[in-house]
Amino acid sequence: MDYLIRAVRADEWRRLRDLRLAALADPVADVAFNQTLEKASALPDEEWRERARWSAEGREIVTFVGEDGGGRWGGMVTAFVEGSGAGPAVDVVGVYVRPEYRGTGLARGLFGAAMEWAWGLAEPVVECVRLWVHEENGRAAGLYRGLGFVASGRTMADPKNAAAREVEMVVRRAA
């Protein structure tokens, strides 16, 4: 299936909110996201408006959505510039594909847009794109490996469960 992959527009904050809440209601949300459905549901409308506006501006953060031929959003990914660490990087967060769109190539398209955006930034010049994946989220880790991400060797405790680990995965800028 072909998808229109594009950045969220400022006036689409309600659709952004609804897709994020769907993601947090997904059965795998506990190993996929650090935010809870309860916390996201309590956010004021202004927070969602601001997130959509930032994405539309696309300077330091952008949320890409994949739209099917009927205009339905099948998934999303958010990328943002992070300046700490060894050099400027783009972090990928909030990766979600609705269950009925999984395995259709939508995730690959969303990541393609995020990577193109990251490598195309003129300032700062990004050294790597990175993400964190829960140690029990094998499906997501497999997708990320298939996209060229490799484990960096860094781990951290899951913010929701200190006994669980998250693994950093990276793609470095080609020389």
CSV table of C-alpha atoms in Angstrom, one decimal:
chain,number,residue,atom,x,y,z
A,1,MET,CA,0.0,0.0,0.0
A,2,ASP,CA,1.2,3.5,-0.7
A,3,TYR,CA,1.1,6.2,1.9
A,4,LEU,CA,1.4,9.9,2.0
A,5,ILE,CA,4.1,10.5,4.6
A,6,ARG,CA,4.1,14.1,5.8
A,7,ALA,CA,4.6,16.4,8.8
A,8,VAL,CA,1.7,17.2,11.0
A,9,ARG,CA,0.2,20.6,10.3
A,10,ALA,CA,-0.6,23.1,13.0
A,11,ASP,CA,-4.4,22.7,12.6
A,12,GLU,CA,-4.2,19.0,13.1
A,13,TRP,CA,-3.7,18.9,16.8
A,14,ARG,CA,-6.9,16.9,17.5
A,15,ARG,CA,-5.8,14.2,15.1
A,16,LEU,CA,-2.4,14.2,16.6
A,17,ARG,CA,-3.8,13.8,20.1
A,18,ASP,CA,-6.2,11.1,19.0
A,19,LEU,CA,-3.4,9.1,17.4
A,20,ARG,CA,-1.1,9.5,20.4
A,21,LEU,CA,-3.9,8.3,22.7
A,22,ALA,CA,-4.6,5.3,20.5
A,23,ALA,CA,-0.9,4.5,20.7
A,24,LEU,CA,-0.9,4.7,24.5
A,25,ALA,CA,-4.0,2.5,24.6
A,26,ASP,CA,-2.3,-0.2,22.5
A,27,PRO,CA,-1.6,-3.5,24.4
A,28,VAL,CA,2.2,-3.1,23.9
A,29,ALA,CA,2.3,0.5,25.1
A,30,ASP,CA,3.9,-0.5,28.4
A,31,VAL,CA,7.1,-1.6,26.6
A,32,ALA,CA,6.8,1.0,23.8
A,33,PHE,CA,6.2,4.3,25.5
A,34,ASN,CA,7.3,6.1,28.6
A,35,GLN,CA,4.2,8.2,28.8
A,36,THR,CA,1.0,6.7,30.1
A,37,LEU,CA,-2.4,7.0,28.7
A,38,GLU,CA,-3.6,8.6,31.9
A,39,LYS,CA,-1.0,11.4,31.7
A,40,ALA,CA,-1.5,12.1,28.0
A,41,SER,CA,-5.3,12.1,28.4
A,42,ALA,CA,-4.9,14.8,31.1
A,43,LEU,CA,-2.9,17.2,28.9
A,44,PRO,CA,-4.7,20.4,28.1
A,45,ASP,CA,-5.6,21.2,24.5
A,46,GLU,CA,-3.0,23.9,24.4
A,47,GLU,CA,-0.2,21.3,24.8
A,48,TRP,CA,-1.5,19.4,21.8
A,49,ARG,CA,-1.8,22.7,19.8
A,50,GLU,CA,1.8,23.5,20.6
A,51,ARG,CA,3.0,20.0,19.6
A,52,ALA,CA,1.3,20.3,16.2
A,53,ARG,CA,2.6,23.8,15.7
A,54,TRP,CA,6.2,22.7,16.5
A,55,SER,CA,5.8,19.9,14.0
A,56,ALA,CA,4.5,22.3,11.3
A,57,GLU,CA,7.5,24.6,11.8
A,58,GLY,CA,9.8,21.6,11.5
A,59,ARG,CA,12.9,23.3,12.8
A,60,GLU,CA,13.9,21.3,15.9
A,61,ILE,CA,11.1,18.8,16.2
A,62,VAL,CA,8.7,17.2,13.7
A,63,THR,CA,6.1,14.5,13.8
A,64,PHE,CA,5.5,12.6,10.6
A,65,VAL,CA,2.3,10.8,9.9
A,66,GLY,CA,1.4,8.2,7.3
A,67,GLU,CA,-1.9,8.8,5.6
A,68,ASP,CA,-3.6,6.1,3.6
A,69,GLY,CA,-5.6,6.7,0.5
A,70,GLY,CA,-8.7,7.4,2.6
A,71,GLY,CA,-7.0,10.1,4.6
A,72,ARG,CA,-6.7,7.9,7.8
A,73,TRP,CA,-3.6,8.2,9.8
A,74,GLY,CA,-2.0,4.8,10.1
A,75,GLY,CA,1.0,5.7,12.2
A,76,MET,CA,3.5,8.3,13.3
A,77,VAL,CA,7.0,9.0,14.4
A,78,THR,CA,8.5,12.1,16.1
A,79,ALA,CA,12.1,13.2,15.6
A,80,PHE,CA,13.8,16.0,17.5
A,81,VAL,CA,17.3,17.6,17.6
A,82,GLU,CA,19.2,16.7,20.8
A,83,GLY,CA,22.4,18.6,21.4
A,84,SER,CA,23.8,16.7,24.3
A,85,GLY,CA,26.3,13.8,24.1
A,86,ALA,CA,29.1,13.3,21.6
A,87,GLY,CA,27.6,15.7,19.0
A,88,PRO,CA,24.3,16.8,17.6
A,89,ALA,CA,21.9,14.0,17.2
A,90,VAL,CA,18.3,13.4,16.3
A,91,ASP,CA,16.3,11.3,18.7
A,92,VAL,CA,13.3,9.3,17.3
A,93,VAL,CA,10.4,8.9,19.8
A,94,GLY,CA,6.7,8.1,19.7
A,95,VAL,CA,6.9,5.5,17.0
A,96,TYR,CA,3.5,4.0,16.5
A,97,VAL,CA,1.7,2.1,13.7
A,98,ARG,CA,-1.9,1.0,14.2
A,99,PRO,CA,-2.2,-2.8,14.3
A,100,GLU,CA,-4.0,-3.0,11.0
A,101,TYR,CA,-1.1,-1.1,9.2
A,102,ARG,CA,1.7,-3.2,10.7
A,103,GLY,CA,3.8,-5.1,8.2
A,104,THR,CA,2.6,-2.9,5.3
A,105,GLY,CA,5.8,-0.8,4.9
A,106,LEU,CA,4.3,2.2,6.7
A,107,ALA,CA,6.9,2.2,9.5
A,108,ARG,CA,9.7,2.1,6.9
A,109,GLY,CA,8.2,5.1,5.2
A,110,LEU,CA,7.8,7.0,8.4
A,111,PHE,CA,11.4,6.3,9.3
A,112,GLY,CA,12.5,7.3,5.8
A,113,ALA,CA,11.0,10.7,6.3
A,114,ALA,CA,12.5,11.2,9.7
A,115,MET,CA,15.9,10.1,8.5
A,116,GLU,CA,15.7,12.4,5.5
A,117,TRP,CA,14.7,15.3,7.7
A,118,ALA,CA,17.6,14.5,10.2
A,119,TRP,CA,20.3,14.2,7.5
A,120,GLY,CA,19.0,17.3,5.7
A,121,LEU,CA,19.3,19.7,8.6
A,122,ALA,CA,21.8,22.4,7.8
A,123,GLU,CA,22.2,23.5,11.4
A,124,PRO,CA,23.1,21.6,13.4
A,125,VAL,CA,24.7,19.0,11.3
A,126,VAL,CA,23.5,15.8,12.8
A,127,GLU,CA,26.1,13.1,13.6
A,128,CYS,CA,23.6,10.3,14.3
A,129,VAL,CA,20.0,9.3,14.7
A,130,ARG,CA,19.2,7.4,17.8
A,131,LEU,CA,16.3,5.8,19.7
A,132,TRP,CA,15.7,3.7,22.8
A,133,VAL,CA,13.9,0.4,22.7
A,134,HIS,CA,12.6,-1.7,25.6
A,135,GLU,CA,14.5,-4.9,26.0
A,136,GLU,CA,11.2,-6.8,25.7
A,137,ASN,CA,10.1,-5.1,22.6
A,138,GLY,CA,11.6,-7.5,20.1
A,139,ARG,CA,9.3,-6.6,17.2
A,140,ALA,CA,10.4,-3.0,17.4
A,141,ALA,CA,14.0,-3.9,17.8
A,142,GLY,CA,13.8,-6.1,14.7
A,143,LEU,CA,12.3,-3.3,12.7
A,144,TYR,CA,15.0,-0.9,13.8
A,145,ARG,CA,17.8,-3.4,13.0
A,146,GLY,CA,16.2,-3.8,9.5
A,147,LEU,CA,16.4,0.0,9.1
A,148,GLY,CA,20.2,0.0,9.9
A,149,PHE,CA,20.1,0.8,13.6
A,150,VAL,CA,22.6,-0.9,15.8
A,151,ALA,CA,22.9,-1.2,19.5
A,152,SER,CA,25.3,1.4,20.8
A,153,GLY,CA,26.1,-0.4,24.0
A,154,ARG,CA,24.3,2.1,26.2
A,155,THR,CA,21.4,1.0,28.3
A,156,MET,CA,19.2,2.7,30.9
A,157,ALA,CA,16.5,1.7,33.3
A,158,ASP,CA,12.9,1.9,32.0
A,159,PRO,CA,11.5,5.1,33.6
A,160,LYS,CA,8.3,3.1,34.5
A,161,ASN,CA,10.1,0.0,35.8
A,162,ALA,CA,13.6,0.3,37.2
A,163,ALA,CA,14.1,-3.5,36.9
A,164,ALA,CA,13.7,-3.4,33.1
A,165,ARG,CA,16.2,-2.0,30.6
A,166,GLU,CA,16.0,0.1,27.5
A,167,VAL,CA,18.7,-0.2,24.8
A,168,GLU,CA,20.0,2.7,22.8
A,169,MET,CA,20.2,2.0,19.0
A,170,VAL,CA,21.9,4.4,16.5
A,171,VAL,CA,22.5,5.0,12.9
A,172,ARG,CA,25.6,7.2,12.3
A,173,ARG,CA,26.0,9.7,9.4
A,174,ALA,CA,27.7,8.1,6.4
A,175,ALA,CA,31.2,9.4,5.9
